[in-house]
Structures are given as C-alpha cells and as structure tokens.
Short mmCIF file of C-alpha atoms in Angstrom, two decimals:
data_model
loop_
_atom_site.label_atom_id
_atom_site.label_comp_id
_atom_site.label_asym_id
_atom_site.label_seq_id
_atom_site.Cartn_x
_atom_site.Cartn_y
_atom_site.Cartn_z
CA MET A 1 0.27 0.22 0.38
CA GLN A 2 1.22 3.67 -0.85
CA ASP A 3 1.73 6.17 0.97
CA THR A 4 3.43 8.59 -0.89
CA GLY A 5 2.25 11.95 1.42
CA GLN A 6 3.57 10.97 4.88
CA ASN A 7 7.09 12.21 4.37
CA GLN A 8 6.13 15.37 2.54
CA GLN A 9 8.16 17.93 2.89
CA PRO A 10 6.64 19.89 5.81
CA SER A 11 5.32 23.71 4.37
CA GLY A 12 7.22 26.64 4.62
CA GLN A 13 10.41 24.93 5.41
CA LYS A 14 13.63 25.63 2.86
CA GLN A 15 15.16 22.69 1.83
CA GLN A 16 17.75 21.24 3.22
CA PRO A 17 20.42 18.80 2.10
CA VAL A 18 19.62 15.17 1.25
CA GLN A 19 21.46 12.58 3.53
CA GLY A 20 21.48 8.57 2.68
CA PRO A 21 19.81 5.66 4.42
CA GLY A 22 21.75 6.85 7.91
CA VAL A 23 20.88 4.21 9.40
CA SER A 24 23.85 1.73 11.89
CA GLY A 25 24.56 0.62 15.12
CA TYR A 26 21.99 -1.01 17.57
CA LEU A 27 18.31 -2.01 17.28
CA ASP A 28 16.05 -1.05 20.24
CA ASP A 29 15.24 -3.54 22.50
CA CYS A 30 18.02 -5.54 20.63
CA THR A 31 21.49 -6.71 21.36
CA CYS A 32 22.09 -7.09 16.81
CA ASP A 33 23.18 -3.93 15.02
CA VAL A 34 22.15 -3.55 11.40
CA GLU A 35 25.58 -4.39 9.71
CA THR A 36 25.11 -8.29 11.24
CA ILE A 37 22.40 -8.42 9.18
CA ASP A 38 23.38 -6.30 6.22
CA LYS A 39 25.46 -9.10 5.79
CA PHE A 40 24.30 -11.64 6.63
CA ASN A 41 21.57 -11.30 4.90
CA ASN A 42 22.93 -9.72 1.73
CA TYR A 43 25.72 -12.13 1.40
CA ARG A 44 24.41 -15.15 3.13
CA LEU A 45 20.94 -15.71 2.74
CA PHE A 46 18.76 -13.37 0.05
CA PRO A 47 19.97 -15.06 -2.62
CA ARG A 48 18.98 -18.42 -2.36
CA LEU A 49 15.15 -16.03 -0.84
CA GLN A 50 15.45 -15.81 -3.51
CA LYS A 51 15.99 -18.69 -5.73
CA LEU A 52 13.16 -21.12 -3.63
CA LEU A 53 10.43 -18.64 -3.68
CA GLU A 54 10.74 -18.50 -7.66
CA SER A 55 9.72 -23.05 -7.63
CA ASP A 56 6.77 -23.20 -8.50
CA TYR A 57 5.52 -24.27 -4.34
CA PHE A 58 6.34 -20.65 -3.25
CA ARG A 59 5.37 -18.27 -6.57
CA TYR A 60 1.62 -19.97 -6.44
CA TYR A 61 -0.92 -17.76 -3.75
CA LYS A 62 -4.23 -17.87 -3.34
CA VAL A 63 -6.19 -15.93 -2.24
CA ASN A 64 -10.39 -13.78 -2.16
CA LEU A 65 -10.42 -9.55 -3.27
CA LYS A 66 -13.46 -9.72 -3.78
CA ARG A 67 -13.67 -10.08 -0.09
CA PRO A 68 -15.94 -6.56 0.87
CA CYS A 69 -14.59 -4.18 3.47
CA PRO A 70 -15.84 -4.95 6.80
CA PHE A 71 -15.28 -0.77 8.40
CA TRP A 72 -16.51 1.44 5.17
CA ASN A 73 -18.71 1.20 2.39
CA ASP A 74 -16.97 4.07 0.58
CA ILE A 75 -13.32 2.74 -1.14
CA SER A 76 -11.96 4.28 -4.04
CA GLN A 77 -11.75 1.37 -6.29
CA CYS A 78 -8.43 2.13 -8.57
CA GLY A 79 -8.93 2.08 -11.66
CA ARG A 80 -4.95 1.95 -13.63
CA ARG A 81 -3.36 -0.82 -14.97
CA ASP A 82 -0.79 -1.56 -12.81
CA CYS A 83 -3.52 -1.79 -10.10
CA ALA A 84 -4.93 -5.42 -11.61
CA VAL A 85 -4.39 -8.41 -9.73
CA LYS A 86 -3.64 -11.21 -12.82
CA PRO A 87 -5.12 -14.19 -12.16
CA CYS A 88 -4.04 -17.50 -13.15
CA GLN A 89 -6.08 -19.67 -15.26
CA SER A 90 -6.71 -23.12 -13.71
CA ASP A 91 -4.01 -25.47 -16.46
CA GLU A 92 -1.58 -23.35 -15.34
CA VAL A 93 -1.21 -24.31 -11.53
CA PRO A 94 0.09 -27.43 -10.76
CA ASP A 95 -1.72 -30.17 -10.00
CA GLY A 96 -0.72 -30.32 -7.17
CA ILE A 97 -1.05 -27.14 -5.61
CA LYS A 98 -4.64 -27.90 -6.56
CA SER A 99 -5.76 -30.81 -5.54
CA ALA A 100 -3.88 -30.01 -1.78
CA SER A 101 -3.83 -26.97 -1.23
CA TYR A 102 -2.99 -27.08 2.13
CA LYS A 103 -0.89 -30.45 3.01
CA TYR A 104 1.77 -31.93 1.93
CA SER A 105 2.21 -35.40 0.06
CA GLU A 106 -0.22 -36.68 -2.07
CA GLU A 107 -0.51 -40.10 1.08
CA ALA A 108 -0.23 -37.06 3.32
CA ASN A 109 -3.94 -35.69 1.31
CA ASN A 110 -5.86 -39.31 1.18
CA LEU A 111 -4.88 -39.72 5.33
CA ILE A 112 -6.59 -36.15 5.63
CA GLU A 113 -9.08 -35.98 3.65
CA GLU A 114 -10.41 -39.74 4.87
CA CYS A 115 -9.35 -38.61 8.42
CA GLU A 116 -11.63 -34.72 8.02
CA GLN A 117 -14.73 -36.56 6.14
CA ALA A 118 -15.54 -39.02 9.88
CA GLU A 119 -14.88 -35.70 11.65
CA ARG A 120 -17.27 -33.78 9.67
CA LEU A 121 -19.95 -36.77 10.33
CA GLY A 122 -19.44 -37.16 13.75
CA ALA A 123 -19.00 -33.51 13.95
CA VAL A 124 -22.38 -32.04 15.42
CA ASP A 125 -24.26 -34.73 17.41
CA GLU A 126 -28.33 -34.71 14.97
CA SER A 127 -30.22 -35.58 17.96
CA LEU A 128 -28.94 -30.94 18.98
CA SER A 129 -31.69 -28.81 17.90
CA GLU A 130 -30.53 -26.30 14.68
CA GLU A 131 -29.73 -23.38 17.12
CA THR A 132 -27.53 -25.47 19.39
CA GLN A 133 -25.78 -27.85 16.30
CA LYS A 134 -25.33 -24.39 14.15
CA ALA A 135 -23.09 -22.85 18.29
CA VAL A 136 -21.79 -26.20 18.60
CA LEU A 137 -19.59 -25.52 14.93
CA GLN A 138 -19.23 -21.93 16.44
CA TRP A 139 -17.22 -22.88 18.70
CA THR A 140 -15.50 -25.26 16.79
CA LYS A 141 -14.13 -22.58 14.04
CA HIS A 142 -13.12 -20.26 17.11
CA ASP A 143 -10.73 -22.83 18.45
CA ASP A 144 -9.56 -23.66 15.78
CA SER A 145 -8.33 -19.76 15.41
CA SER A 146 -7.28 -19.39 18.92
CA ASP A 147 -4.38 -19.34 17.93
CA ASN A 148 -4.15 -17.21 14.29
CA PHE A 149 -3.08 -13.93 14.25
CA CYS A 150 -4.85 -13.77 11.06
CA GLU A 151 -8.47 -12.95 9.68
CA ALA A 152 -7.77 -16.12 6.97
CA ASP A 153 -9.22 -16.21 4.13
CA ASP A 154 -11.75 -18.74 2.98
CA ILE A 155 -9.67 -19.94 0.44
CA GLN A 156 -12.57 -23.25 -0.80
CA SER A 157 -14.65 -19.34 -1.86
CA PRO A 158 -15.71 -19.88 -5.67
CA ASP A 159 -14.18 -16.18 -5.31
CA ALA A 160 -10.87 -16.99 -4.41
CA GLU A 161 -7.97 -17.68 -7.38
CA TYR A 162 -4.60 -18.75 -7.94
CA VAL A 163 -2.70 -15.58 -8.34
CA ASP A 164 1.42 -16.42 -9.40
CA LEU A 165 3.35 -13.86 -7.86
CA LEU A 166 6.49 -13.99 -10.42
CA LEU A 167 3.37 -12.73 -12.77
CA ASN A 168 2.21 -9.75 -10.61
CA PRO A 169 5.50 -8.71 -8.64
CA GLU A 170 4.62 -5.40 -5.62
CA ARG A 171 5.65 -2.47 -6.81
CA TYR A 172 4.76 1.70 -7.76
CA THR A 173 1.02 1.52 -9.08
CA GLY A 174 -0.20 4.47 -7.60
CA TYR A 175 -2.66 4.03 -6.18
CA LYS A 176 -1.85 7.17 -3.43
CA GLY A 177 -3.30 10.01 -1.67
CA PRO A 178 -6.31 10.43 0.83
CA ASP A 179 -7.21 6.39 0.10
CA THR A 180 -3.62 5.21 1.14
CA TRP A 181 -3.50 7.56 3.65
CA LYS A 182 -7.02 6.54 5.30
CA ILE A 183 -5.48 2.88 5.25
CA TRP A 184 -2.07 3.55 7.12
CA ASN A 185 -4.41 5.96 9.89
CA VAL A 186 -6.72 3.04 10.62
CA ILE A 187 -4.41 0.82 10.81
CA TYR A 188 -2.71 2.92 14.35
CA GLU A 189 -4.73 5.38 15.62
CA GLU A 190 -6.96 2.55 16.49
CA ASN A 191 -4.81 -1.17 16.26
CA CYS A 192 -1.52 0.39 18.12
CA PHE A 193 -2.28 0.69 21.62
CA LYS A 194 -1.91 4.44 20.53
CA PRO A 195 -4.14 7.01 21.89
CA GLN A 196 -5.99 9.64 20.44
CA THR A 197 -4.31 12.92 22.30
CA ILE A 198 -0.93 11.41 20.88
CA LYS A 199 -0.20 12.41 17.46
CA ARG A 200 2.20 10.55 14.76
CA PRO A 201 5.06 12.55 13.34
CA LEU A 202 4.36 13.75 10.29
CA ASN A 203 0.64 12.53 10.21
CA PRO A 204 -0.66 13.70 7.18
CA LEU A 205 -4.26 13.57 8.88
CA ALA A 206 -3.05 15.03 11.72
CA SER A 207 -2.50 19.03 11.68
CA GLY A 208 0.18 20.90 13.94
CA GLN A 209 3.26 18.23 13.27
CA GLY A 210 6.18 19.94 15.44
CA LYS A 211 8.91 18.80 17.48
CA SER A 212 6.84 19.00 20.85
CA LYS A 213 4.05 16.65 19.00
CA GLU A 214 7.47 14.61 17.81
CA ASN A 215 8.45 14.83 21.57
CA THR A 216 5.54 13.15 22.75
CA PHE A 217 4.78 10.00 20.87
CA TYR A 218 8.27 8.97 21.98
CA SER A 219 7.97 9.16 24.77
CA TRP A 220 4.31 8.12 25.17
CA LEU A 221 6.11 5.26 22.99
CA GLU A 222 9.43 4.23 25.29
CA GLY A 223 6.36 4.42 28.19
CA LEU A 224 4.79 1.50 26.50
CA CYS A 225 5.32 -2.55 28.49
CA VAL A 226 7.83 -3.71 25.91
CA GLU A 227 4.93 -5.83 23.92
CA LYS A 228 3.11 -2.64 22.40
CA ARG A 229 6.26 -0.69 21.98
CA ALA A 230 7.24 -4.11 18.93
CA PHE A 231 3.66 -3.77 17.64
CA TYR A 232 3.64 -0.12 16.87
CA ARG A 233 7.58 -1.19 15.71
CA LEU A 234 6.17 -4.78 13.31
CA ILE A 235 4.09 -2.10 12.19
CA SER A 236 6.00 0.72 11.50
CA GLY A 237 8.57 -1.86 9.66
CA LEU A 238 6.35 -3.27 7.46
CA HIS A 239 5.30 -0.42 6.03
CA ALA A 240 7.75 1.41 5.96
CA SER A 241 9.38 -2.38 3.73
CA ILE A 242 6.15 -1.69 2.09
CA ASN A 243 7.59 1.94 1.47
CA VAL A 244 11.29 0.59 -0.29
CA HIS A 245 10.17 -1.76 -2.01
CA LEU A 246 7.85 0.89 -3.82
CA SER A 247 10.45 3.08 -4.29
CA ALA A 248 12.60 0.63 -5.66
CA ARG A 249 10.77 -0.47 -8.63
CA TYR A 250 9.08 2.82 -9.73
CA LEU A 251 7.54 3.09 -12.84
CA LEU A 252 10.11 5.81 -14.66
CA GLN A 253 9.54 5.01 -17.92
CA ASP A 254 5.65 4.93 -19.64
CA THR A 255 5.23 4.96 -23.17
CA TRP A 256 3.42 3.40 -26.17
CA LEU A 257 6.93 1.02 -26.94
CA GLU A 258 7.63 0.53 -23.19
CA LYS A 259 7.41 0.23 -19.89
CA LYS A 260 10.45 1.54 -17.59
CA TRP A 261 10.66 0.03 -13.10
CA GLY A 262 13.77 1.03 -11.99
CA HIS A 263 14.80 2.64 -8.36
CA ASN A 264 13.32 6.58 -7.58
CA ILE A 265 15.32 8.12 -5.77
CA THR A 266 13.90 10.88 -5.52
CA GLU A 267 11.05 9.21 -3.98
CA PHE A 268 13.54 6.65 -1.33
CA GLN A 269 14.68 9.56 0.11
CA GLN A 270 11.43 12.16 0.39
CA ARG A 271 10.50 8.68 2.36
CA PHE A 272 13.33 7.79 4.46
CA ASP A 273 16.08 10.55 4.30
CA GLY A 274 16.74 11.87 8.01
CA VAL A 275 17.12 15.49 7.27
CA LEU A 276 13.38 15.39 5.16
CA THR A 277 11.16 13.60 7.12
CA GLU A 278 12.90 15.37 10.50
CA GLY A 279 14.50 12.20 11.85
CA GLU A 280 11.48 10.39 10.46
CA GLY A 281 12.63 8.50 8.41
CA PRO A 282 15.98 6.04 10.00
CA ARG A 283 13.32 5.80 12.70
CA ARG A 284 11.03 3.28 10.31
CA LEU A 285 13.62 1.67 9.15
CA LYS A 286 15.75 0.65 12.25
CA ASN A 287 11.82 -0.62 12.03
CA LEU A 288 12.01 -2.49 9.05
CA TYR A 289 15.48 -4.44 10.40
CA PHE A 290 13.41 -4.58 13.41
CA LEU A 291 10.87 -6.89 12.48
CA TYR A 292 13.52 -9.15 10.08
CA LEU A 293 15.27 -10.02 13.01
CA ILE A 294 11.06 -10.58 14.13
CA GLU A 295 10.39 -13.19 11.65
CA LEU A 296 13.93 -14.52 11.22
CA ARG A 297 13.37 -15.77 14.82
CA ALA A 298 10.41 -17.50 14.19
CA LEU A 299 11.48 -18.67 11.07
CA SER A 300 14.38 -20.84 13.77
CA LYS A 301 12.40 -22.02 15.30
CA VAL A 302 9.81 -23.15 13.41
CA LEU A 303 13.63 -25.88 11.97
CA PRO A 304 11.01 -28.76 13.13
CA PHE A 305 8.32 -28.84 11.23
CA PHE A 306 9.64 -28.36 7.95
CA GLU A 307 12.51 -31.37 9.65
CA ARG A 308 9.52 -33.73 9.91
CA PRO A 309 10.55 -36.97 7.59
CA ASP A 310 6.09 -37.04 5.84
CA PHE A 311 7.31 -33.25 4.70
CA GLN A 312 6.97 -32.20 1.74
CA LEU A 313 7.04 -28.45 -0.45
CA PHE A 314 3.99 -31.02 -2.63
CA THR A 315 3.57 -30.16 -5.36
CA GLY A 316 3.64 -33.33 -7.79
CA ASN A 317 6.60 -32.65 -9.95
CA LYS A 318 8.59 -35.06 -6.85
CA ILE A 319 12.25 -34.90 -8.11
CA GLN A 320 11.62 -30.83 -8.15
CA ASP A 321 9.96 -31.45 -4.68
CA ALA A 322 12.92 -32.88 -2.95
CA GLU A 323 14.95 -30.53 -4.63
CA ASN A 324 13.39 -27.41 -2.96
CA LYS A 325 12.68 -29.48 0.34
CA LYS A 326 16.81 -30.01 0.46
CA LEU A 327 17.10 -26.21 -0.87
CA LEU A 328 14.94 -24.99 1.86
CA LEU A 329 16.67 -26.75 4.98
CA GLU A 330 19.65 -25.26 3.81
CA ILE A 331 18.17 -22.13 3.88
CA LEU A 332 17.00 -22.68 7.53
CA HIS A 333 19.72 -23.92 8.61
CA GLU A 334 21.10 -21.00 7.22
CA ILE A 335 18.98 -18.97 9.40
CA LYS A 336 19.74 -20.92 12.63
CA SER A 337 23.02 -20.12 12.72
CA PHE A 338 22.69 -16.71 12.46
CA PRO A 339 24.77 -15.16 15.92
CA LEU A 340 22.48 -12.89 16.92
CA HIS A 341 18.40 -13.64 17.27
CA PHE A 342 16.61 -12.06 19.11
CA ASP A 343 15.38 -13.28 21.42
CA GLU A 344 11.17 -13.31 22.78
CA ASN A 345 11.78 -14.47 26.57
CA SER A 346 10.75 -11.05 26.85
CA PHE A 347 7.45 -10.60 26.63
CA PHE A 348 4.80 -11.95 28.02
CA ALA A 349 7.09 -12.73 30.93
CA GLY A 350 5.29 -10.88 33.54
CA ASP A 351 1.44 -12.09 35.68
CA LYS A 352 0.27 -15.01 34.25
CA LYS A 353 -3.32 -13.30 33.79
CA GLU A 354 -1.49 -10.18 33.02
CA ALA A 355 -0.25 -12.06 30.03
CA HIS A 356 -2.88 -14.01 28.95
CA LYS A 357 -4.94 -10.93 28.47
CA LEU A 358 -1.63 -9.35 26.38
CA LYS A 359 -1.64 -11.42 23.89
CA GLU A 360 -4.66 -11.58 23.19
CA ASP A 361 -5.04 -8.40 23.11
CA PHE A 362 -2.00 -8.07 20.31
CA ARG A 363 -4.11 -11.04 18.89
CA LEU A 364 -6.79 -9.46 18.21
CA HIS A 365 -4.58 -6.80 17.39
CA PHE A 366 -2.94 -8.28 14.42
CA ARG A 367 -6.12 -9.94 13.30
CA ASN A 368 -8.01 -6.71 12.75
CA ILE A 369 -5.02 -5.28 11.00
CA SER A 370 -5.27 -8.30 8.95
CA ARG A 371 -9.19 -7.39 7.52
CA ILE A 372 -8.29 -4.10 7.33
CA MET A 373 -6.67 -5.10 4.23
CA ASP A 374 -9.49 -5.83 2.49
CA CYS A 375 -9.92 -1.87 2.77
CA VAL A 376 -7.58 -0.95 0.34
CA GLY A 377 -8.85 -0.34 -3.28
CA CYS A 378 -5.98 -0.76 -5.03
CA PHE A 379 -5.79 -4.50 -6.03
CA LYS A 380 -2.15 -5.81 -6.82
CA CYS A 381 -1.50 -3.89 -3.30
CA ARG A 382 -4.30 -6.17 -1.89
CA LEU A 383 -2.49 -9.12 -3.03
CA TRP A 384 0.87 -8.00 -1.15
CA GLY A 385 -0.70 -6.57 1.41
CA LYS A 386 -2.70 -9.95 2.36
CA LEU A 387 0.01 -11.64 2.07
CA GLN A 388 2.44 -9.94 3.84
CA THR A 389 -0.17 -9.57 6.97
CA GLN A 390 -0.20 -12.45 6.98
CA GLY A 391 3.15 -14.08 6.17
CA LEU A 392 3.96 -11.94 9.89
CA GLY A 393 0.91 -13.61 11.50
CA THR A 394 1.79 -17.01 11.13
CA ALA A 395 5.71 -15.64 12.45
CA LEU A 396 3.81 -14.37 15.55
CA LYS A 397 1.52 -17.72 15.31
CA ILE A 398 5.53 -19.84 15.56
CA LEU A 399 6.84 -17.38 19.04
CA PHE A 400 4.48 -17.89 20.84
CA SER A 401 3.58 -21.88 19.53
CA GLU A 402 7.85 -23.42 21.29
CA LYS A 403 5.89 -25.85 22.91
CA LEU A 404 3.99 -27.63 20.76
CA ILE A 405 6.44 -27.59 18.05
CA ALA A 406 8.57 -29.01 20.64
CA ASN A 407 6.36 -31.65 20.85
CA MET A 408 5.44 -32.38 17.76
CA PRO A 409 5.89 -36.30 16.75
CA GLU A 410 8.91 -37.14 14.44
CA SER A 411 6.29 -38.49 11.73
CA GLY A 412 3.13 -38.30 11.51
CA PRO A 413 0.04 -35.83 11.44
CA SER A 414 0.87 -33.08 13.72
CA TYR A 415 -2.33 -31.57 15.67
CA GLU A 416 -0.78 -29.46 18.40
CA PHE A 417 0.89 -27.32 15.73
CA GLN A 418 0.11 -27.19 12.42
CA LEU A 419 0.19 -25.26 9.09
CA THR A 420 -1.16 -24.84 6.02
CA ARG A 421 0.31 -24.46 3.37
CA GLN A 422 -0.53 -20.64 2.65
CA GLU A 423 1.21 -19.65 5.73
CA ILE A 424 4.15 -21.48 4.71
CA VAL A 425 3.15 -19.27 1.64
CA SER A 426 3.44 -16.00 2.96
CA LEU A 427 5.56 -16.59 6.18
CA PHE A 428 7.94 -16.81 3.50
CA ASN A 429 6.91 -14.56 0.75
CA ALA A 430 5.96 -12.03 3.47
CA PHE A 431 9.93 -12.62 4.72
CA GLY A 432 11.44 -12.48 0.89
CA ARG A 433 10.05 -9.14 0.90
CA ILE A 434 11.76 -8.08 3.37
CA SER A 435 15.10 -9.30 2.61
CA THR A 436 14.16 -7.75 -0.74
CA SER A 437 13.78 -4.43 1.24
CA VAL A 438 16.74 -5.13 3.32
CA LYS A 439 19.31 -5.64 -0.14
CA GLU A 440 17.40 -2.69 -1.97
CA LEU A 441 19.33 0.01 1.38
CA GLU A 442 22.64 -1.56 0.55
CA ASN A 443 21.17 -0.55 -3.80
CA PHE A 444 20.19 2.68 -2.32
CA ARG A 445 23.15 3.86 -1.09
CA ASN A 446 25.75 2.75 -3.26
CA LEU A 447 23.09 4.64 -6.35
CA LEU A 448 22.87 7.82 -2.73
CA GLN A 449 27.73 8.09 -3.35
CA ASN A 450 27.56 8.23 -6.70
CA ILE A 451 25.53 11.52 -6.37
CA HIS A 452 27.20 13.00 -4.61
#
C-alpha cells in the first residue's frame, strides 16, 4: 500500500541538503546491529531465498480479492492498469497444489481427507437443535482460530483464485493520496494501542506537526511495555518495507513502446532521508530491521516442523519437490546459525493472567489489521498487503507456539501445531519481501554515494 504523503516536506520549510539512509548501530530492544543483518542477509541468505521463492510451490498463492471491506463502504477502486491482478488459469497451476492446497504429500492428502470426512460426520450430534448445532460449529471454528493472528481468507470460496506472484510483482502502481493515508491511519490510530491525544510525527492527517508532537509521541512509545512497543515497531517496519519496495520498483518511463521500472532515488529520499523527514525516516528503517529479526527468529524456531520426513513441498513433481525441500532446509539451517537472534522470552513474561490478556489483545489487534487489508482499493496492493500481514501473523503464531513445536511427533500428523500451505507460502514470501528491502537499502546507499 503506497503512501506518498507520509513524508512530505513541511510547508514553509527551506529544502536542506539530502542525506542517505543513515541507519547503523544497535537496534532498540535487541542485541543485534544493522551491519550484522546487512552482511548476513545480502551475502548469505538473499540469493538462495529468492531461488526458493521462484519455485512452483511458493509462487502460487490463493487469495480472495473480492471480500468486502468490513469497516466502511466508500472504497475508491484504483482504475489504473498497474493496480490490476491477473489470476491464474486453471491449467497454469500444478495439479498437486490444486488438489492438496494445504496438505504436504499425496499420501497425507488422502489420509487427512478421510479423517476430515469422518470428523465432519461425527462433529455434531444430530439430536441437537439446529440453533445448538450452529453454536457448536461456531465454538469449533473459534477453537481452530484461537492461535491464529490473521483473519484468514476462505480459500474454498468461489471468489478465491490462484495468483502467480512472479507475474504480479509488488511495485509502484500510482495508488496514493487520501485513500492510502486512510488505511494506514486506521491501522496506526486504532490498532497500535495508541491514544488519540498522541499524534504521530509527520502524519499527513494530523494538524500542528512539530518537535513537541514528536517528543510527546516518543515519550509515549518508550513508556509502553515491551510487547506493545514491539507491536508498533512491527507495523512501522512493515510500512517502511512496503515503501522501500515501491521506491525500488518505480515506474520511471511509460510510453507506447515500453514501461521501465527501477530505483527512484528522489522518492526514496522523500520517505527516508534523515533531514527531509526530520529524523523519522531512519527510525522507520530501524523498525524494518526489527521486523526482519522477528521473522528471522520465527523461521529459526519452526525448523523442526519442516525437518519431519513426512513433510513435502508437494506440487506433484517428486524430483523438484525433493530439491526444493533440500534448499528450504539449507536456508532454515543458515537462519538458525545467525549469531544475534532476537530473544522473545521477554514477551508476556510477567503475571500469567495479565500476560494472557496482553497476548490476546496483541492477537486481536493484529487480526483486525489483517481485516483492514480488504479495504485497500488497489487490488495489487491488496494482494501484497494480505500476503505480508498473513506472513507476519504466521511468524507470530510460530513464536507463541514454541512448546507445541517442541512436542511434535517426529512422524505422522501434528495435531497440536500445524501450518497450512497458505501460511507457509505467505510466511516465506513475506520474509522474502523484507529480505529484499534490506538488500535494496544497500542498492540505494550505493546509488546515493555515486550522486554525491
């Protein structure tokens, strides 16, 4: 979701010399520094991760882009060509993916389908009244979603379609202005534990910007508990990451002969330069690195799930599936070797009753953000917004399921902890987007050095 108004130059202020993305040193609430992440991501992880994401298993994502916005009706649909999403034709998606959209192997698919049919037949006592039966099904549905941080699409809906992510890349579409500000404003103002009286710095929808507002905001932020502070920083990091992508894949030339996409240095500076954003840009980029660490930690924690012999990246092509699983495990072992992982043990570590309530608030706020993605007017922005929020939600689900993962059986179905194919595809593609952002920051630094 694009937001060209977020970092506008304040009116009446003289243009000052522009700096590069001056982000370095240690990150707040972490023992890790920016330089360690850059080196690890750009030279050890990024190339192999991109190769994995180009495979059939990870390039096809099923999504319902026609779900109505649950919060308001006045959605302005983006009519630009670049906002459109081209869904896959049925014969373009591998049969293994279509027939087993959330299973992991042909054998498991057959077995689990039999079990699910038996469960459905015996799930509700037919002697119960119709009203009670509906209540029981609602309870079951609630139990199934109690550890999920996202409002999942109904992928069985006739409106849900497969999309080839490689043919619908995330890039600048021209979707901007008040509509995008409204989306982000609702996310920040109503879902980040922030009181209305505290104004965000450089918020285009808030009047009276200035240093006093900035100081008030950061005093409030530092006064939050570590969990709520982390929540805000994750959302800010996701916002920053999306804006890096849009600056790196900007429409530079549009003629009847060709379209040319590339790095727009001016756009990047307006969003992240330390002087033009009054210090906000570097803060947001540090939040991007914080988001990177959170998702990196989740991937290191979920390794046992993917190491099980029963797990396959099932598309129906046995040779390719085996090669992809080998590459996946190599990447996850590389991630596990990262020397300065985020320590999530400080999360929800206080009084058990208070910690449980805080975790539930955390989960519900994030689920709400995932629902807001259905209000994005640009379909391509909606696609990538839904995928990246689901990916982050899956990462949070993993971090809060450590004991369940540790108790998984080495073989056979894992009933306590499970990931659907949708969650797996979104988890790795979302991390791929953040990994790309970190790599693009290096590219922008090099481009800016050549200018000065």
